Amino acid sequence: MKNILLLIVLCTCTTILSAQFVAKMVVKEDIPGICDKNEVYSLFESFKGQDEAKSQFTDEQIEQKLNTNVAFLKENVKYKDEGMVSIIINCEGEVVQCEMDNKTKSEILDEQIVAIFKTLGPWTAGELDGKAVDTVLLFSFEIKKGVLELN
């Protein structure tokens, strides 16, 4: 009896450990260009079979573009803030939505940051188990002394 119980526990643990964590986004509005609004994922590179959508630019290059091209930061060298941008990349690698998820204290700054993020294409679509899927990416950032750093 103990052996059967041990076998059941072992099988249950093996099943749980091999399960894959996938975060699915609930999309309530229509987003033009999205492939399947019921299948939008936030993927995690650390999990087998999940590949995030990727920009042609590295995080360092994105930071450089933001710090070089966002006029608000140049004009406000002592500015301190934080925020987050969300981008939805469809299954074809196209940006279908880009907006501030956590806004800064400045609407002008938010608009300028979003404008730069919209220029980061082309993208490689995210993949889940080898299939291209719609994905959402979050870029959180912090601004200290007028310099933006991605977190």
PDB file of C-alpha atoms in Angstrom:
ATOM      1  CA  MET A   1       0.000   0.000   0.000  1.00  0.00           C
ATOM      2  CA  LYS A   2       2.845   2.384   0.838  1.00  0.00           C
ATOM      3  CA  ASN A   3       4.481   1.668  -2.524  1.00  0.00           C
ATOM      4  CA  ILE A   4       1.280   2.484  -4.413  1.00  0.00           C
ATOM      5  CA  LEU A   5       0.851   5.722  -2.466  1.00  0.00           C
ATOM      6  CA  LEU A   6       4.486   6.646  -3.130  1.00  0.00           C
ATOM      7  CA  LEU A   7       4.036   5.905  -6.845  1.00  0.00           C
ATOM      8  CA  ILE A   8       0.919   8.102  -7.035  1.00  0.00           C
ATOM      9  CA  VAL A   9       2.704  10.990  -5.287  1.00  0.00           C
ATOM     10  CA  LEU A  10       5.731  10.585  -7.563  1.00  0.00           C
ATOM     11  CA  CYS A  11       3.555  10.568 -10.732  1.00  0.00           C
ATOM     12  CA  THR A  12       1.653  13.639  -9.542  1.00  0.00           C
ATOM     13  CA  CYS A  13       4.882  15.536  -8.808  1.00  0.00           C
ATOM     14  CA  THR A  14       6.344  14.591 -12.203  1.00  0.00           C
ATOM     15  CA  THR A  15       3.210  15.809 -13.977  1.00  0.00           C
ATOM     16  CA  ILE A  16       3.224  19.099 -12.084  1.00  0.00           C
ATOM     17  CA  LEU A  17       6.934  19.704 -12.748  1.00  0.00           C
ATOM     18  CA  SER A  18       6.593  19.076 -16.483  1.00  0.00           C
ATOM     19  CA  ALA A  19       3.615  21.446 -16.821  1.00  0.00           C
ATOM     20  CA  GLN A  20       4.354  24.708 -18.607  1.00  0.00           C
ATOM     21  CA  PHE A  21       3.406  28.088 -17.183  1.00  0.00           C
ATOM     22  CA  VAL A  22       1.841  30.340 -19.816  1.00  0.00           C
ATOM     23  CA  ALA A  23       0.370  33.766 -19.074  1.00  0.00           C
ATOM     24  CA  LYS A  24      -2.531  34.663 -21.343  1.00  0.00           C
ATOM     25  CA  MET A  25      -3.727  38.256 -21.681  1.00  0.00           C
ATOM     26  CA  VAL A  26      -7.454  38.998 -21.683  1.00  0.00           C
ATOM     27  CA  VAL A  27      -8.180  41.362 -24.583  1.00  0.00           C
ATOM     28  CA  LYS A  28     -11.528  43.100 -24.155  1.00  0.00           C
ATOM     29  CA  GLU A  29     -11.428  45.550 -27.066  1.00  0.00           C
ATOM     30  CA  ASP A  30     -10.855  44.996 -30.761  1.00  0.00           C
ATOM     31  CA  ILE A  31      -7.248  45.617 -31.736  1.00  0.00           C
ATOM     32  CA  PRO A  32      -6.792  45.984 -35.501  1.00  0.00           C
ATOM     33  CA  GLY A  33      -4.077  43.677 -36.828  1.00  0.00           C
ATOM     34  CA  ILE A  34      -4.180  41.139 -34.008  1.00  0.00           C
ATOM     35  CA  CYS A  35      -4.201  37.529 -35.221  1.00  0.00           C
ATOM     36  CA  ASP A  36      -6.347  36.035 -32.429  1.00  0.00           C
ATOM     37  CA  LYS A  37      -7.558  38.198 -29.548  1.00  0.00           C
ATOM     38  CA  ASN A  38      -8.252  35.061 -27.494  1.00  0.00           C
ATOM     39  CA  GLU A  39      -4.634  33.905 -27.792  1.00  0.00           C
ATOM     40  CA  VAL A  40      -2.394  36.811 -26.690  1.00  0.00           C
ATOM     41  CA  TYR A  41       0.454  35.673 -24.460  1.00  0.00           C
ATOM     42  CA  SER A  42       3.113  37.086 -22.188  1.00  0.00           C
ATOM     43  CA  LEU A  43       5.928  34.627 -22.825  1.00  0.00           C
ATOM     44  CA  PHE A  44       8.894  33.773 -20.633  1.00  0.00           C
ATOM     45  CA  GLU A  45      12.224  32.897 -22.256  1.00  0.00           C
ATOM     46  CA  SER A  46      13.157  30.787 -19.249  1.00  0.00           C
ATOM     47  CA  PHE A  47      10.364  28.284 -19.982  1.00  0.00           C
ATOM     48  CA  LYS A  48      10.878  25.605 -22.617  1.00  0.00           C
ATOM     49  CA  GLY A  49       8.936  26.249 -25.826  1.00  0.00           C
ATOM     50  CA  GLN A  50       8.436  29.982 -25.183  1.00  0.00           C
ATOM     51  CA  ASP A  51      10.218  32.683 -27.182  1.00  0.00           C
ATOM     52  CA  GLU A  52       9.335  36.362 -26.625  1.00  0.00           C
ATOM     53  CA  ALA A  53       8.814  38.695 -29.533  1.00  0.00           C
ATOM     54  CA  LYS A  54      12.111  40.434 -30.240  1.00  0.00           C
ATOM     55  CA  SER A  55      13.013  43.828 -31.602  1.00  0.00           C
ATOM     56  CA  GLN A  56      15.955  44.321 -33.910  1.00  0.00           C
ATOM     57  CA  PHE A  57      17.398  46.498 -31.101  1.00  0.00           C
ATOM     58  CA  THR A  58      18.965  45.400 -27.804  1.00  0.00           C
ATOM     59  CA  ASP A  59      17.779  46.923 -24.521  1.00  0.00           C
ATOM     60  CA  GLU A  60      20.922  49.075 -24.467  1.00  0.00           C
ATOM     61  CA  GLN A  61      20.166  50.369 -27.969  1.00  0.00           C
ATOM     62  CA  ILE A  62      16.559  51.086 -26.965  1.00  0.00           C
ATOM     63  CA  GLU A  63      17.780  53.074 -23.958  1.00  0.00           C
ATOM     64  CA  GLN A  64      20.163  55.001 -26.201  1.00  0.00           C
ATOM     65  CA  LYS A  65      17.375  55.794 -28.698  1.00  0.00           C
ATOM     66  CA  LEU A  66      15.120  57.002 -25.892  1.00  0.00           C
ATOM     67  CA  ASN A  67      17.774  59.137 -24.217  1.00  0.00           C
ATOM     68  CA  THR A  68      18.875  60.618 -27.555  1.00  0.00           C
ATOM     69  CA  ASN A  69      15.463  61.234 -29.132  1.00  0.00           C
ATOM     70  CA  VAL A  70      13.084  62.090 -26.275  1.00  0.00           C
ATOM     71  CA  ALA A  71      13.210  65.885 -26.193  1.00  0.00           C
ATOM     72  CA  PHE A  72      11.519  66.057 -22.781  1.00  0.00           C
ATOM     73  CA  LEU A  73      14.507  64.324 -21.156  1.00  0.00           C
ATOM     74  CA  LYS A  74      16.985  66.745 -22.730  1.00  0.00           C
ATOM     75  CA  GLU A  75      14.946  69.723 -21.533  1.00  0.00           C
ATOM     76  CA  ASN A  76      14.494  68.373 -17.980  1.00  0.00           C
ATOM     77  CA  VAL A  77      17.927  67.144 -16.906  1.00  0.00           C
ATOM     78  CA  LYS A  78      16.941  66.810 -13.226  1.00  0.00           C
ATOM     79  CA  TYR A  79      13.702  64.926 -13.934  1.00  0.00           C
ATOM     80  CA  LYS A  80      12.937  61.791 -11.888  1.00  0.00           C
ATOM     81  CA  ASP A  81      10.098  59.378 -12.638  1.00  0.00           C
ATOM     82  CA  GLU A  82       9.181  55.832 -13.621  1.00  0.00           C
ATOM     83  CA  GLY A  83       6.726  54.098 -15.908  1.00  0.00           C
ATOM     84  CA  MET A  84       5.931  51.132 -18.091  1.00  0.00           C
ATOM     85  CA  VAL A  85       5.191  50.682 -21.795  1.00  0.00           C
ATOM     86  CA  SER A  86       3.168  47.737 -23.111  1.00  0.00           C
ATOM     87  CA  ILE A  87       3.503  46.594 -26.707  1.00  0.00           C
ATOM     88  CA  ILE A  88       1.399  43.986 -28.458  1.00  0.00           C
ATOM     89  CA  ILE A  89       3.195  42.269 -31.329  1.00  0.00           C
ATOM     90  CA  ASN A  90       1.000  40.149 -33.576  1.00  0.00           C
ATOM     91  CA  CYS A  91       1.857  36.691 -34.937  1.00  0.00           C
ATOM     92  CA  GLU A  92       3.399  38.327 -38.024  1.00  0.00           C
ATOM     93  CA  GLY A  93       5.819  40.468 -36.000  1.00  0.00           C
ATOM     94  CA  GLU A  94       3.925  43.757 -36.391  1.00  0.00           C
ATOM     95  CA  VAL A  95       3.255  46.237 -33.585  1.00  0.00           C
ATOM     96  CA  VAL A  96      -0.530  46.428 -33.272  1.00  0.00           C
ATOM     97  CA  GLN A  97      -0.685  48.380 -30.013  1.00  0.00           C
ATOM     98  CA  CYS A  98       1.802  50.457 -28.054  1.00  0.00           C
ATOM     99  CA  GLU A  99       0.787  52.466 -25.004  1.00  0.00           C
ATOM    100  CA  MET A 100       1.859  53.532 -21.547  1.00  0.00           C
ATOM    101  CA  ASP A 101       0.787  50.947 -19.014  1.00  0.00           C
ATOM    102  CA  ASN A 102       1.989  52.917 -15.980  1.00  0.00           C
ATOM    103  CA  LYS A 103       2.076  56.577 -16.931  1.00  0.00           C
ATOM    104  CA  THR A 104       4.686  59.068 -15.844  1.00  0.00           C
ATOM    105  CA  LYS A 105       3.830  62.452 -14.324  1.00  0.00           C
ATOM    106  CA  SER A 106       4.073  64.042 -17.796  1.00  0.00           C
ATOM    107  CA  GLU A 107       1.695  63.373 -20.667  1.00  0.00           C
ATOM    108  CA  ILE A 108       4.216  64.912 -23.096  1.00  0.00           C
ATOM    109  CA  LEU A 109       6.939  62.525 -21.900  1.00  0.00           C
ATOM    110  CA  ASP A 110       4.565  59.557 -22.250  1.00  0.00           C
ATOM    111  CA  GLU A 111       3.745  60.529 -25.837  1.00  0.00           C
ATOM    112  CA  GLN A 112       7.418  60.907 -26.759  1.00  0.00           C
ATOM    113  CA  ILE A 113       8.389  57.565 -25.212  1.00  0.00           C
ATOM    114  CA  VAL A 114       5.553  55.719 -26.980  1.00  0.00           C
ATOM    115  CA  ALA A 115       6.545  57.364 -30.289  1.00  0.00           C
ATOM    116  CA  ILE A 116      10.081  55.943 -29.959  1.00  0.00           C
ATOM    117  CA  PHE A 117       8.832  52.469 -29.032  1.00  0.00           C
ATOM    118  CA  LYS A 118       6.668  52.444 -32.167  1.00  0.00           C
ATOM    119  CA  THR A 119       9.835  52.804 -34.278  1.00  0.00           C
ATOM    120  CA  LEU A 120      11.571  49.685 -32.907  1.00  0.00           C
ATOM    121  CA  GLY A 121      10.450  47.319 -35.668  1.00  0.00           C
ATOM    122  CA  PRO A 122      10.745  45.084 -37.438  1.00  0.00           C
ATOM    123  CA  TRP A 123      10.004  42.520 -34.753  1.00  0.00           C
ATOM    124  CA  THR A 124      10.340  38.772 -34.672  1.00  0.00           C
ATOM    125  CA  ALA A 125       7.007  37.310 -33.578  1.00  0.00           C
ATOM    126  CA  GLY A 126       6.824  35.457 -30.283  1.00  0.00           C
ATOM    127  CA  GLU A 127       6.496  31.686 -30.417  1.00  0.00           C
ATOM    128  CA  LEU A 128       4.748  29.206 -28.188  1.00  0.00           C
ATOM    129  CA  ASP A 129       5.707  25.581 -28.819  1.00  0.00           C
ATOM    130  CA  GLY A 130       7.049  26.505 -32.273  1.00  0.00           C
ATOM    131  CA  LYS A 131       3.923  28.403 -33.363  1.00  0.00           C
ATOM    132  CA  ALA A 132       3.957  32.185 -33.948  1.00  0.00           C
ATOM    133  CA  VAL A 133       1.515  33.868 -31.558  1.00  0.00           C
ATOM    134  CA  ASP A 134       0.368  37.349 -30.553  1.00  0.00           C
ATOM    135  CA  THR A 135       2.439  38.517 -27.591  1.00  0.00           C
ATOM    136  CA  VAL A 136       2.491  41.370 -25.132  1.00  0.00           C
ATOM    137  CA  LEU A 137       5.781  42.821 -23.921  1.00  0.00           C
ATOM    138  CA  LEU A 138       6.223  45.125 -20.951  1.00  0.00           C
ATOM    139  CA  PHE A 139       9.124  47.545 -20.696  1.00  0.00           C
ATOM    140  CA  SER A 140       9.431  49.149 -17.275  1.00  0.00           C
ATOM    141  CA  PHE A 141      11.794  52.063 -16.866  1.00  0.00           C
ATOM    142  CA  GLU A 142      13.146  54.512 -14.355  1.00  0.00           C
ATOM    143  CA  ILE A 143      14.308  58.070 -15.000  1.00  0.00           C
ATOM    144  CA  LYS A 144      16.952  59.633 -12.758  1.00  0.00           C
ATOM    145  CA  LYS A 145      18.518  63.010 -13.472  1.00  0.00           C
ATOM    146  CA  GLY A 146      16.909  63.045 -16.914  1.00  0.00           C
ATOM    147  CA  VAL A 147      18.368  59.655 -17.944  1.00  0.00           C
ATOM    148  CA  LEU A 148      16.068  56.754 -18.725  1.00  0.00           C
ATOM    149  CA  GLU A 149      17.063  53.181 -17.831  1.00  0.00           C
ATOM    150  CA  LEU A 150      15.066  50.074 -18.663  1.00  0.00           C
ATOM    151  CA  ASN A 151      14.522  47.710 -15.726  1.00  0.00           C
TER     152      ASN A 151
END
